[in-house]
Structures are given as C-alpha cells and as structure tokens.
Coordinates of C-alpha atoms in Angstrom, one line a residue:
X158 CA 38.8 53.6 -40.2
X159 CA 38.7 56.5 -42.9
X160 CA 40.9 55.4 -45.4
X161 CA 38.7 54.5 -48.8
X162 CA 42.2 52.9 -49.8
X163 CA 42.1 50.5 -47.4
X164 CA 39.6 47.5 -47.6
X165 CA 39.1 43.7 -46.8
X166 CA 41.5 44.0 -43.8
X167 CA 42.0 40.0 -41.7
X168 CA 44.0 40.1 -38.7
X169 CA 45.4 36.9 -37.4
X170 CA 47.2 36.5 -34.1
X171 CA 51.0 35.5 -34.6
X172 CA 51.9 35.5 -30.6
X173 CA 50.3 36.3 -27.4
X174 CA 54.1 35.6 -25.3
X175 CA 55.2 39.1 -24.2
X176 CA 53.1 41.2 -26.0
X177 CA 50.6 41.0 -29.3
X178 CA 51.8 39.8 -32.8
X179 CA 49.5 39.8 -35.4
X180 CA 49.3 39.8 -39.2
X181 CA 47.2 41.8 -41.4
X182 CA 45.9 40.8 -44.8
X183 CA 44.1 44.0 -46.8
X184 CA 44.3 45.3 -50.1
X185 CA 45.5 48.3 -51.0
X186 CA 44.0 50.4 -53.9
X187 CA 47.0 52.1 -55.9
X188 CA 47.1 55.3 -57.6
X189 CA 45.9 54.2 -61.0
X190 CA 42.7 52.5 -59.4
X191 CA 43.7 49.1 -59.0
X192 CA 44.0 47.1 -55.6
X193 CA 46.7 45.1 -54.6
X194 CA 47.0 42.5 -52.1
X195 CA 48.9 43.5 -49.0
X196 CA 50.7 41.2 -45.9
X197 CA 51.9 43.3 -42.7
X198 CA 53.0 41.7 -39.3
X199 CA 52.2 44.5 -36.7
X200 CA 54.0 43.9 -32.9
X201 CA 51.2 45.5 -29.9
X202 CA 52.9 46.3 -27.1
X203 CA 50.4 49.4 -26.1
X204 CA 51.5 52.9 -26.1
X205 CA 54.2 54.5 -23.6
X206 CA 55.9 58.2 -22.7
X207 CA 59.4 59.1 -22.3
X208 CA 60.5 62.3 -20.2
X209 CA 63.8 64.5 -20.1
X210 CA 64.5 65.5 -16.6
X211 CA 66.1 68.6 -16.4
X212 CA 67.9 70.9 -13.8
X213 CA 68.1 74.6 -15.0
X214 CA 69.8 75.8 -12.2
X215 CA 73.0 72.9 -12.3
X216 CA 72.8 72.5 -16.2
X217 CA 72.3 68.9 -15.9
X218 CA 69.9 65.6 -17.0
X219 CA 68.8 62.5 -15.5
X220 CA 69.2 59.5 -17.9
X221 CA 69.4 55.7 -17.3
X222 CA 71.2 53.0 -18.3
X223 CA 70.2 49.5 -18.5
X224 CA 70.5 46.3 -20.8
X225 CA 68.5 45.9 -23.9
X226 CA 68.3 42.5 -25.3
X227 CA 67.3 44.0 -29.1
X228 CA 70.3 45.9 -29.2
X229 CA 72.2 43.5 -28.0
X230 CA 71.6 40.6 -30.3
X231 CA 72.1 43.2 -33.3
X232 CA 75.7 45.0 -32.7
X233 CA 75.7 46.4 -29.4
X234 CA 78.6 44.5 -28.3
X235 CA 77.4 44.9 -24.0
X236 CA 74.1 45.3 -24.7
X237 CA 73.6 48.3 -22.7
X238 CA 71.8 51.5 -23.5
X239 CA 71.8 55.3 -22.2
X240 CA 67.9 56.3 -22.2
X241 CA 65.7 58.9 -21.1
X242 CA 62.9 57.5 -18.6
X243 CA 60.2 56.2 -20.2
X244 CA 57.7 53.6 -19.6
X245 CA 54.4 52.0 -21.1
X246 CA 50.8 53.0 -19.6
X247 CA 49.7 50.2 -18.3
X248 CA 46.0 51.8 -18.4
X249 CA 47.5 55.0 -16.9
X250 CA 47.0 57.9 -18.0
X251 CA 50.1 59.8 -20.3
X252 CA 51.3 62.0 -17.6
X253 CA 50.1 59.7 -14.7
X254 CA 52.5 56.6 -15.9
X255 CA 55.5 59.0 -16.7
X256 CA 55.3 60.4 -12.9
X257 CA 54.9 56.7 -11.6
X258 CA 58.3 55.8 -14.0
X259 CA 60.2 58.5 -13.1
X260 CA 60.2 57.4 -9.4
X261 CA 60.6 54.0 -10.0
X262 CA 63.8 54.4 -12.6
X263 CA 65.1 57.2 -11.1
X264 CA 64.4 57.7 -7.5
X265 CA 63.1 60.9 -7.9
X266 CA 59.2 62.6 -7.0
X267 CA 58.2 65.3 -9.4
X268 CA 54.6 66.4 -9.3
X269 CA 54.8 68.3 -12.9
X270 CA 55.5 67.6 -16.2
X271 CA 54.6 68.9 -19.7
X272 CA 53.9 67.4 -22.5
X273 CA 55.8 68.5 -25.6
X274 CA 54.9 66.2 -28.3
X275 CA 54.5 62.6 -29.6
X276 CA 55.2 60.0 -32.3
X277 CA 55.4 56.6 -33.5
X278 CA 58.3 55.0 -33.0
X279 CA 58.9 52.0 -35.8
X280 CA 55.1 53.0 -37.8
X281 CA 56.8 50.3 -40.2
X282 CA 56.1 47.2 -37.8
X283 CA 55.2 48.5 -34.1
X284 CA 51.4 50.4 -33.1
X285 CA 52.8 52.0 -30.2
X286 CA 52.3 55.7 -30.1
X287 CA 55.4 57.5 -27.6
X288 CA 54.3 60.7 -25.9
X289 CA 57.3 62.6 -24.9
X290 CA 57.5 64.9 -22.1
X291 CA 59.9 67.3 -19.8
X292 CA 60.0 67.8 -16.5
X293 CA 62.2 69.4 -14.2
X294 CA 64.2 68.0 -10.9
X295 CA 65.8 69.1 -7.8
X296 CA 68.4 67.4 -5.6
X297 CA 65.6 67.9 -2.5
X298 CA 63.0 65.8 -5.0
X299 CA 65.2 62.0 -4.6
X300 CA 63.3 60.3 -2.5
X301 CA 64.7 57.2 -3.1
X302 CA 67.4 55.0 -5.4
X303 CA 65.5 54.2 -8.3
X304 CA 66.8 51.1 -10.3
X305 CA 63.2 50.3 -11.4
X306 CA 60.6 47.9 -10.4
X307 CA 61.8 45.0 -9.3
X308 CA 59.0 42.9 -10.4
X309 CA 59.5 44.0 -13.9
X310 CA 62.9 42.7 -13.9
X311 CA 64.4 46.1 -14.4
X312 CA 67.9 46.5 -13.5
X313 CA 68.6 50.4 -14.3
X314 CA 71.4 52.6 -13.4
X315 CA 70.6 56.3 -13.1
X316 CA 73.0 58.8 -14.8
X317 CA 73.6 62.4 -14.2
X318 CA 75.4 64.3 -17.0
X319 CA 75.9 68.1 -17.7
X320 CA 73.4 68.7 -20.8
X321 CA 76.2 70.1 -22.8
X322 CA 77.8 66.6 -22.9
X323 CA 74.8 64.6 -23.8
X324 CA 74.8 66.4 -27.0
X325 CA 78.4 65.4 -27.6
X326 CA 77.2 61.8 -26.8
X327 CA 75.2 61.6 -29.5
X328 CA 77.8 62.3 -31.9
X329 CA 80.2 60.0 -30.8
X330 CA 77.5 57.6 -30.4
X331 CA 77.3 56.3 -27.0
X332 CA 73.6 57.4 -26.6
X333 CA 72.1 55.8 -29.7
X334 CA 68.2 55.6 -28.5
X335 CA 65.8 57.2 -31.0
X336 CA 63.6 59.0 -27.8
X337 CA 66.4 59.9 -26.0
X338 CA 68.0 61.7 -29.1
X339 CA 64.8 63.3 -29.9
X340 CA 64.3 64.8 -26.5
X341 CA 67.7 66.1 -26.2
X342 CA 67.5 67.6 -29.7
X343 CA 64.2 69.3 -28.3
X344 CA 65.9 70.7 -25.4
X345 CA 68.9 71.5 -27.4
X346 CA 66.3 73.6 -30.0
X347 CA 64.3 75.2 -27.7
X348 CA 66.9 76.8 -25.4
X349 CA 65.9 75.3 -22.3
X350 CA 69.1 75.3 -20.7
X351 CA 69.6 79.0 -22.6
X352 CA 67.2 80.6 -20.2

C-alpha cells in the first residue's frame, strides 16, 4: 500500500454469511502531522460489471427488473428495481462474466462488448470496483428467455424500452439504480443513439 498516511492497519472479520465483513483499525496522520485513530467496517462482495445493451437501428435498451431486498427494507414500497445487466466475476474475467450475465438475465448471445469505464460504487463502506460496459443486440441474437440463473435465486424480468423514455425514467424516478443511471447518462452524452 503507498499511502505514508496510512499506518498500523488490523483487520478483523465481522461476517463470513453472504459475503465478507470486516473492520479495520488504522491510524490516520492529519494534515498538521498528527495521527488519529481510525474504525471502518468494509462489506467484500468482489468486484462485478454492468452493461447497456443497445439497438441502434430500433432505438431501444434491454433492462431488467427484479426484487432487491436493500431497497426494499429502506422505502421502496415493492421492492423492485429497473437495472442494467450486471453481475459479479466470479473469477471471470471483466468482459468474460458480463457476456456469461447477459445471457443468463436476458436471454440474449452477444460476442462483443466494450468497455467504457469503471468506478466504485459505495467507496464509503463497499471494496467492490464496477466495470461498466456497452454492447449492442439484435432480435436474431435471443437465444433464449433469460430470467437469470436459477441456482442463484434470480427471478428477473427483461424490459425493452425506447432509449428516449429511459431518460424520462430517471426523472420521474422509476429507474433509481446508480449503474443504470450512469450508463444511460453515458449513452445519453456520447450520442450513441445520435449516429
């Protein structure tokens, strides 16, 4: 680690159930010299990728929908969310895992994608790093129904919606996920439906 601000860092496992808790004890030099003690919990669930699917040609996206516990328990009165595709690696590679996901979610077989940036997600309390990538669809590429794996209790719905409208949706809120949003607002900024 490179940061000379940064010393005497213990790490003590919280929960192993789902994925890793742990909390960190360090201490923190400030900028007039001095170092201060410093407690973090930090939640591992390993690093993932989301992907826009896009069709130039029809104007359209592929999005999902499925229930989110998290959201549920804090506001979102059904507890369902409109999404991008995305999925964690699983010791795949980035652009390997996001192919494997978008066949699974959505049913559909696409043999190229690009990468187009990445970030991380809650830096505040979660380690996982999100790469985010497009990739473009055609009716002829469904191969099957999607839904998601069944043996990761996935129960997705796959939407199709005119690009214009997701826009609107963000506004009025019904898509509220921060990757979706960001991927949209990329497409929306780069004029991929403009070409």
């Amino acid at each position: 680690m490179l940061n000379e601000r940064v010393r005497h860092i213990k790490k003590e496992l919280l929960s192993d159930n789902w994925y890793t808790l742990n909390k960190f004890s360090f201490e923190y030099q400030k900028d007039d010299g001095s170092w201060e003690q410093q407690y973090r919990e930090a939640y591992d669930r390993g690093n993932g990728a989301a992907i826009l699917l896009c069709n130039q040609e029809k104007g359209t996206v592929i999005l999902t929908r499925q229930f989110r516990m998290p959201t549920y328990v804090n506001g979102n009165e059904d507890g369902m969310m409109i999404e991008v595709c995305a999925g964690l690696f699983d010791g795949d590679h980035p652009e390997d895992c996001i192919k494997k996901e978008v066949e699974e979610e959505t049913g559909y077989h696409i043999n190229e994608v690009t990468k187009v940036f990445e970030s991380y997600m809650s830096p505040g309390s979660v380690t996982e790093i999100l790469y985010f990538f497009l990739g473009f669809y055609e009716d002829r590429m469904k191969v099957s129904a999607g839904g998601g794996a069944e043996h990761e209790t996935e129960n997705i719905e796959v939407l199709e919606y005119p690009f214009e409208e997701t826009l609107t949706m963000i506004t009025d809120g019904r898509i509220k996920d921060a990757k979706t949003i960001m991927l949209l607002q990329y497409a929306a900024l780069t004029g991929i439906f403009n070409a």
